[in-house]
CSV table of C-alpha atoms and ligand atoms in Angstrom, one decimal:
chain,number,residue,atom,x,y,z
N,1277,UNK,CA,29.9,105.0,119.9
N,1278,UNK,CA,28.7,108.5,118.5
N,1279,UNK,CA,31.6,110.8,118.0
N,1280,UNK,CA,30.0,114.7,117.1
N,1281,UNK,CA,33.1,116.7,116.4
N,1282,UNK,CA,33.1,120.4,115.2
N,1283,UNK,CA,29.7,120.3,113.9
N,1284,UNK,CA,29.0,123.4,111.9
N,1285,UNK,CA,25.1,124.0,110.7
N,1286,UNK,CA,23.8,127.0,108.6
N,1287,UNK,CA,19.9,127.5,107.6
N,1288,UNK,CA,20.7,129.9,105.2
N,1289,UNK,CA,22.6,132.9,106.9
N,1290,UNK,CA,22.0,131.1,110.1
N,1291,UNK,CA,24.8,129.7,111.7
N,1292,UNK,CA,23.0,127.8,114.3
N,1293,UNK,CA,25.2,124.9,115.0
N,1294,UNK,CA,29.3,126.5,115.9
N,1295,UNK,CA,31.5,123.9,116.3
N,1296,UNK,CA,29.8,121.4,118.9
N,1297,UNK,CA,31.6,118.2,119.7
N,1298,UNK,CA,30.5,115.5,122.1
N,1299,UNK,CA,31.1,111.9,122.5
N,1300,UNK,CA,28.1,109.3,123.2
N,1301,UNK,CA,29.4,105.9,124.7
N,1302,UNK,CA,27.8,101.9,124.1
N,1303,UNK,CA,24.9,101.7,126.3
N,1304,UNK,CA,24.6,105.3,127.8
N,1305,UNK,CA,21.8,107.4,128.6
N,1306,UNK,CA,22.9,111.3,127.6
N,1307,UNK,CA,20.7,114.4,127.5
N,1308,UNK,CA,21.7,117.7,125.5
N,1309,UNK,CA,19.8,121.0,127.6
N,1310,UNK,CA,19.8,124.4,126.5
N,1311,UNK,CA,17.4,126.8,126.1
N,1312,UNK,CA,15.3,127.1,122.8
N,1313,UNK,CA,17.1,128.3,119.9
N,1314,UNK,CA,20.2,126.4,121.3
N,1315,UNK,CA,20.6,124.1,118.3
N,1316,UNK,CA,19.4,120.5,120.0
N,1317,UNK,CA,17.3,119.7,117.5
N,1318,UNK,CA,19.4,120.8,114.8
N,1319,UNK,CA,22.0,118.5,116.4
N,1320,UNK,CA,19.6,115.1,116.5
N,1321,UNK,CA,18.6,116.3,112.7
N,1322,UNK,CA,22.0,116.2,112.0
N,1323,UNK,CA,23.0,113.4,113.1
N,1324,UNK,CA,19.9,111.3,111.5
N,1325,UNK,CA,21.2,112.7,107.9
N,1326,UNK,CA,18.1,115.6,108.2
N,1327,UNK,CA,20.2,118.2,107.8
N,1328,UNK,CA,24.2,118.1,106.4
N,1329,UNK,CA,26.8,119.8,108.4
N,1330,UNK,CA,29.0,122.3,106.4
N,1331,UNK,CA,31.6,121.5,108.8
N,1332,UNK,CA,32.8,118.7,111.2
N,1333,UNK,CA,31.8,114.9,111.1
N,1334,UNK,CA,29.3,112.7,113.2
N,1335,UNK,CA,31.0,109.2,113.5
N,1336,UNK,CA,29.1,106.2,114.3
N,1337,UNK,CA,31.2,103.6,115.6
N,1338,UNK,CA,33.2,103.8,112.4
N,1339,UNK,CA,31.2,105.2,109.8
N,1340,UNK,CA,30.8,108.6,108.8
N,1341,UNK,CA,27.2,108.8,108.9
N,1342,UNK,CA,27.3,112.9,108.0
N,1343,UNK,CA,28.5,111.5,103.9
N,1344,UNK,CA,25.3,109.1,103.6
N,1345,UNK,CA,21.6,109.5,103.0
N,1346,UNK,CA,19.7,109.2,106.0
N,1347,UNK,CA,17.3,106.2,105.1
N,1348,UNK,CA,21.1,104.7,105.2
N,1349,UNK,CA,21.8,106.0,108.5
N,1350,UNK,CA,18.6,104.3,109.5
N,1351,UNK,CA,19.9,101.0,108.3
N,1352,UNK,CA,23.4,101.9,110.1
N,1353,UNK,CA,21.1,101.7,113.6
N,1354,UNK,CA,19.9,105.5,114.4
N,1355,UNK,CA,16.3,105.8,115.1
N,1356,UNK,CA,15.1,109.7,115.6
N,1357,UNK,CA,11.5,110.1,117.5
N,1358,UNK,CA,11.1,113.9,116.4
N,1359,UNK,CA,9.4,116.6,117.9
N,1360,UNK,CA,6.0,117.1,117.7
N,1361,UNK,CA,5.8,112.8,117.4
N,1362,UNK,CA,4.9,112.7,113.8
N,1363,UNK,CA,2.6,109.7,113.8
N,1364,UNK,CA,0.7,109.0,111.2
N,1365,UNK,CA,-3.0,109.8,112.4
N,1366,UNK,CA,-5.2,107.8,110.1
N,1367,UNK,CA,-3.6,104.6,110.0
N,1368,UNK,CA,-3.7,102.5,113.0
N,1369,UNK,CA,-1.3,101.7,115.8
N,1370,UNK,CA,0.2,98.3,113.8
N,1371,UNK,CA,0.0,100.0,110.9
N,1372,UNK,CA,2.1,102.9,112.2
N,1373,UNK,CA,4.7,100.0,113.7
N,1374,UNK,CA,4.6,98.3,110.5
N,1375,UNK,CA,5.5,101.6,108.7
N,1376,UNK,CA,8.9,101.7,111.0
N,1377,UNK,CA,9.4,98.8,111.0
N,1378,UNK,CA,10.0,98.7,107.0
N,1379,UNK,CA,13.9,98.7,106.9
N,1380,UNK,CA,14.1,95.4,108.9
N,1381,UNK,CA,13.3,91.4,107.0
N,1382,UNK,CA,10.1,90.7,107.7
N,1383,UNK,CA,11.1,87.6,109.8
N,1384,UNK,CA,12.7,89.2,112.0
N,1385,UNK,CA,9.6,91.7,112.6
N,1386,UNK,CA,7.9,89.4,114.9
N,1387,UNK,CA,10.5,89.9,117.6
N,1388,UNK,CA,10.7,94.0,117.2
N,1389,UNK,CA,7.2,94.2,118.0
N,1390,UNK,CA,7.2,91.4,120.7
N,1391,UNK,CA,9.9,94.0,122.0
N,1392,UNK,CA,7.7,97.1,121.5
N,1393,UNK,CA,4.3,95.6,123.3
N,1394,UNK,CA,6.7,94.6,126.5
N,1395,UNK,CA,8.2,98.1,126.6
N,1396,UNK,CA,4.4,99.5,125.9
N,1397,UNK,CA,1.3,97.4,126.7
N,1398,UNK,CA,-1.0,100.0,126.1
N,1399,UNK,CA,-0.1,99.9,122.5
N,1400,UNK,CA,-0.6,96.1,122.3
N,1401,UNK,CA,-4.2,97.0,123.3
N,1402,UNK,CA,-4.7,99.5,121.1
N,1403,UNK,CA,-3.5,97.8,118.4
N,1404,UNK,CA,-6.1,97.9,116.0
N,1405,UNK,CA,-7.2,102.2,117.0
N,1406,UNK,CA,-6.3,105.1,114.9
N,1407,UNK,CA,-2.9,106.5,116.1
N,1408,UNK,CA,-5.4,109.9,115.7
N,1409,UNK,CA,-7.9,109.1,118.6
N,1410,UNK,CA,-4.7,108.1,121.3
N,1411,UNK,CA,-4.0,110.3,124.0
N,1412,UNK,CA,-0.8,112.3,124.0
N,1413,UNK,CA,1.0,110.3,126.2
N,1414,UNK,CA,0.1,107.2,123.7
N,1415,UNK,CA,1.0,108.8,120.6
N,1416,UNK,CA,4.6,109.3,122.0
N,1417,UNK,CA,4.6,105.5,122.9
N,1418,UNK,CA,3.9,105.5,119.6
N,1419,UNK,CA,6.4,107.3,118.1
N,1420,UNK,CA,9.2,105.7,119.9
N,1421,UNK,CA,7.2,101.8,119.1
N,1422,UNK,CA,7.9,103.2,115.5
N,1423,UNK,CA,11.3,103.9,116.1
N,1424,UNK,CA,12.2,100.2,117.8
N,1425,UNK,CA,11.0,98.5,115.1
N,1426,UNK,CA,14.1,99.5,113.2
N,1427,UNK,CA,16.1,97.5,116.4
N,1428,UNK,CA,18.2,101.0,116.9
N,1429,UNK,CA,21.7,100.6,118.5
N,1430,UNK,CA,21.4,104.9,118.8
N,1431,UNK,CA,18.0,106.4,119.6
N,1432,UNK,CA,17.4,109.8,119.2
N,1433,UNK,CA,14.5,111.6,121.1
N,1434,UNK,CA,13.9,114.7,120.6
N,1435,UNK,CA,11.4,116.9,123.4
N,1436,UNK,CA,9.6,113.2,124.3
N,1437,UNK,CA,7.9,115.2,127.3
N,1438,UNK,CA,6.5,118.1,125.1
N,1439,UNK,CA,2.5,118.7,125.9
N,1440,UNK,CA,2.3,115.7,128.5
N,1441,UNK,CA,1.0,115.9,131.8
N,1442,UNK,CA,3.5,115.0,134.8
N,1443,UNK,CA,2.0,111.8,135.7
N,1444,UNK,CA,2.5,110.9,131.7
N,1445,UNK,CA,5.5,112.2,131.6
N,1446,UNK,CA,7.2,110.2,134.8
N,1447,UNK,CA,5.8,107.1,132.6
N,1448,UNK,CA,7.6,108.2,129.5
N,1449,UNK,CA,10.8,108.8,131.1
N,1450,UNK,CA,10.7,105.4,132.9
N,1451,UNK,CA,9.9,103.7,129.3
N,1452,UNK,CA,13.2,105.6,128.3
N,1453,UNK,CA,15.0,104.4,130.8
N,1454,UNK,CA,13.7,100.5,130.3
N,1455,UNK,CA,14.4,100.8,126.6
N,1456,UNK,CA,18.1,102.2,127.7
N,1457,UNK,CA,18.9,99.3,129.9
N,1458,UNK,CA,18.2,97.1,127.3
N,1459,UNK,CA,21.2,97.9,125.6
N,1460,UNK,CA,19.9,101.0,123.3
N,1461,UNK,CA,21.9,104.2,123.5
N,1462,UNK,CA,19.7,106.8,123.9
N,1463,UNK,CA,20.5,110.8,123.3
N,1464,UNK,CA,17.7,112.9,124.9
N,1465,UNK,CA,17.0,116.2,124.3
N,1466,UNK,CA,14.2,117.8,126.5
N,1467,UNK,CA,13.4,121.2,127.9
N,1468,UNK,CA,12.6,119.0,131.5
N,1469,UNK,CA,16.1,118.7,132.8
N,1470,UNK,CA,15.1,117.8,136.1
N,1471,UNK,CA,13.2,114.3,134.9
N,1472,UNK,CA,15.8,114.1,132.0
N,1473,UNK,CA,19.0,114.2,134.6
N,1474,UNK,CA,17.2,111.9,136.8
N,1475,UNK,CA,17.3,109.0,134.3
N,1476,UNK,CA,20.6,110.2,132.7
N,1477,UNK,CA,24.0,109.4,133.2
N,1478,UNK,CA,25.5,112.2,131.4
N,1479,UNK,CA,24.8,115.6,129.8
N,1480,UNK,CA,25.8,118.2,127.4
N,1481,UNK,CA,24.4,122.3,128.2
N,1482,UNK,CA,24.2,124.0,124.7
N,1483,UNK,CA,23.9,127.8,124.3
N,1484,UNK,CA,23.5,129.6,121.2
N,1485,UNK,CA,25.2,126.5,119.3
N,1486,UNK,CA,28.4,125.6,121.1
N,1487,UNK,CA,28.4,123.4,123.9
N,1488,UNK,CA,29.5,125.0,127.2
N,1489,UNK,CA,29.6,123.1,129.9
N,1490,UNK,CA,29.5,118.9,130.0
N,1491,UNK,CA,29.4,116.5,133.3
N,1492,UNK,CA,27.6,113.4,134.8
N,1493,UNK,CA,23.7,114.2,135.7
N,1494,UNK,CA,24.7,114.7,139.2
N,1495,UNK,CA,27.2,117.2,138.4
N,1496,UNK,CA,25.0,119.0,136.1
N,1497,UNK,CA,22.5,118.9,138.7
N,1498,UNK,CA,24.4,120.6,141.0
N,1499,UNK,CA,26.1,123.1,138.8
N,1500,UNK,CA,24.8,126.3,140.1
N,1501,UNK,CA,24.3,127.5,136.1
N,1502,UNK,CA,22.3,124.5,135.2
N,1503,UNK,CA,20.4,124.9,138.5
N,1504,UNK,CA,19.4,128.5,137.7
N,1505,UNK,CA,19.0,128.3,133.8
N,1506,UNK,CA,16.9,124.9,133.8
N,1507,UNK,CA,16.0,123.6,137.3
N,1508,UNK,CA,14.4,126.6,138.8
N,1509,UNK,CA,17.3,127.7,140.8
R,2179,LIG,P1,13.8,124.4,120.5
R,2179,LIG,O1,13.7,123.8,121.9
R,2179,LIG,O2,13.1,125.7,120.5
R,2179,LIG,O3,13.5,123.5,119.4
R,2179,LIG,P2,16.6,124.0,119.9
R,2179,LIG,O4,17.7,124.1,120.9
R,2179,LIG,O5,16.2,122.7,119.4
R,2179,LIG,O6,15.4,124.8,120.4
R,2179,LIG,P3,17.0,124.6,117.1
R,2179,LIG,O7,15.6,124.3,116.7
R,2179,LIG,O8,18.1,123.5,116.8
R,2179,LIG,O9,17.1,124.9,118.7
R,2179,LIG,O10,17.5,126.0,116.5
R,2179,LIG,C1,18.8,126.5,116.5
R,2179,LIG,C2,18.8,127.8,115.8
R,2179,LIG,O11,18.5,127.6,114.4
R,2179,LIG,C3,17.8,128.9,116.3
R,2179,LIG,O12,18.4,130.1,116.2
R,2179,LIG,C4,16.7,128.7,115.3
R,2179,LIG,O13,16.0,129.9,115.2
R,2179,LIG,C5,17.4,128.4,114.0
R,2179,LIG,N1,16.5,127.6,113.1
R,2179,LIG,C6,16.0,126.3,113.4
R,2179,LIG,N2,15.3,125.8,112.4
R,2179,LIG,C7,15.4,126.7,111.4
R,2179,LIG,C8,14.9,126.8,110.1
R,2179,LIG,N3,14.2,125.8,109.6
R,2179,LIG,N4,15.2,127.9,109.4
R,2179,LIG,C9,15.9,128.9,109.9
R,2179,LIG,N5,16.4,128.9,111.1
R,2179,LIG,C10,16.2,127.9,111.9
């Protein structure tokens, strides 16, 4: 469904993405790992029209999303949760749905939220609370809530786990994988490889922006190099 191929990045002098290809099926669950300063986020960025490639393609089924504008790419079915969340804190929690959910009809907005209180009762409570005074853990329901209401086919999540406790973070990753088997395609990227292999059913390692080694989650759960770089040994 995603195609990535020869993806070449530069901030400036910076040649942080060199060449990374990868392929993302219909319906699959895949994390990119890698250190920080690997280039995952400037991959999801990339992909979600953030940032334009100054070589290579991103394909989306068959368009090439890397030549349009990315409120486009939003209407093409890629939703990206960034890090950090980005919610907006002084509106409320239907507000902040409302907000993503402005590339869809209005009649069909109903259903995405029906979707998004299933998926996240806790926000269905806390409808009517500043997205400011949530928890952590709520403000990344939040985030990804926002990002459903554009119905994504692709959704890009980038560091979901970041300042969570464990207990939250278990519940995150089981929202992810609820959302997947729903039919979304998700691409993860998260410096927790152990809870983002355990939900995944493929992954990418990337190192200093080239992609160097690729393999099922139990594969890359027992390479020895993922088990030393990002599992603890
Ligand atoms: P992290 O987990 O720390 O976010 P990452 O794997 O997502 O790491 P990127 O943020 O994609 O890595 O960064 C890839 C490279 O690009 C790094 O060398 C980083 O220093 C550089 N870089 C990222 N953003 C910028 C920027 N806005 N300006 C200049 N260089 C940048």
């Amino acid at each position: 469904m995603l195609h990535i191929n020869n993806l070449h990045v530069y901030y400036g002098a910076i040649h942080a993405l060199k060449g990374v290809s990868f392929a993302v099926q219909q319906g699959e669950l895949v994390t990119l790992l890698g250190a920080n300063g690997a280039g995952k986020t400037t991959t999801l960025k990339t992909v979600s029209g953030l940032l334009r490639p100054a070589r290579g393609s991103v394909q989306l089924e068959s368009e090439s999303l890397h030549k349009i504008e990315s409120h486009e790419i939003v209407r093409r079915g890629v939703a990206h949760v960034p890090e950090g969340r980005k919610i907006f804190p002084r509106f409320t929690v239907i507000e902040n749905l409302a907000i993503g959910g402005y590339t869809r009809p209005k009649s069909v907005l109903g259903a995405e939220l029906d979707f998004v209180f299933q998926m996240f009762p806790r926000l269905k409570e806390r409808q009517k609370q500043y997205a400011g005074t949530l928890s952590g853990g709520e403000q990344q329901m939040l985030a990804i809530g926002r990002a459903l209401m554009t119905k994504p086919k692709l959704l890009l999540l980038d560091e979901p786990s970041m300042g969570l406790a464990p207990k939250i973070v278990e519940q995150i990753f089981e929202n992810i994988r609820a959302i997947n088997s729903t039919g979304v395609t998700v691409l993860l990227v998260e410096q927790n490889a152990a809870m983002a292999l355990a939900i995944s059913h493929r992954g990418y390692v990337l190192e200093t922006g080239s992609v160097i080694l690729e393999g099922t989650a139990s594969e890359l759960s027992g390479n020895d190099l993922v088990r030393q770089a990002y599992l603890g040994g």
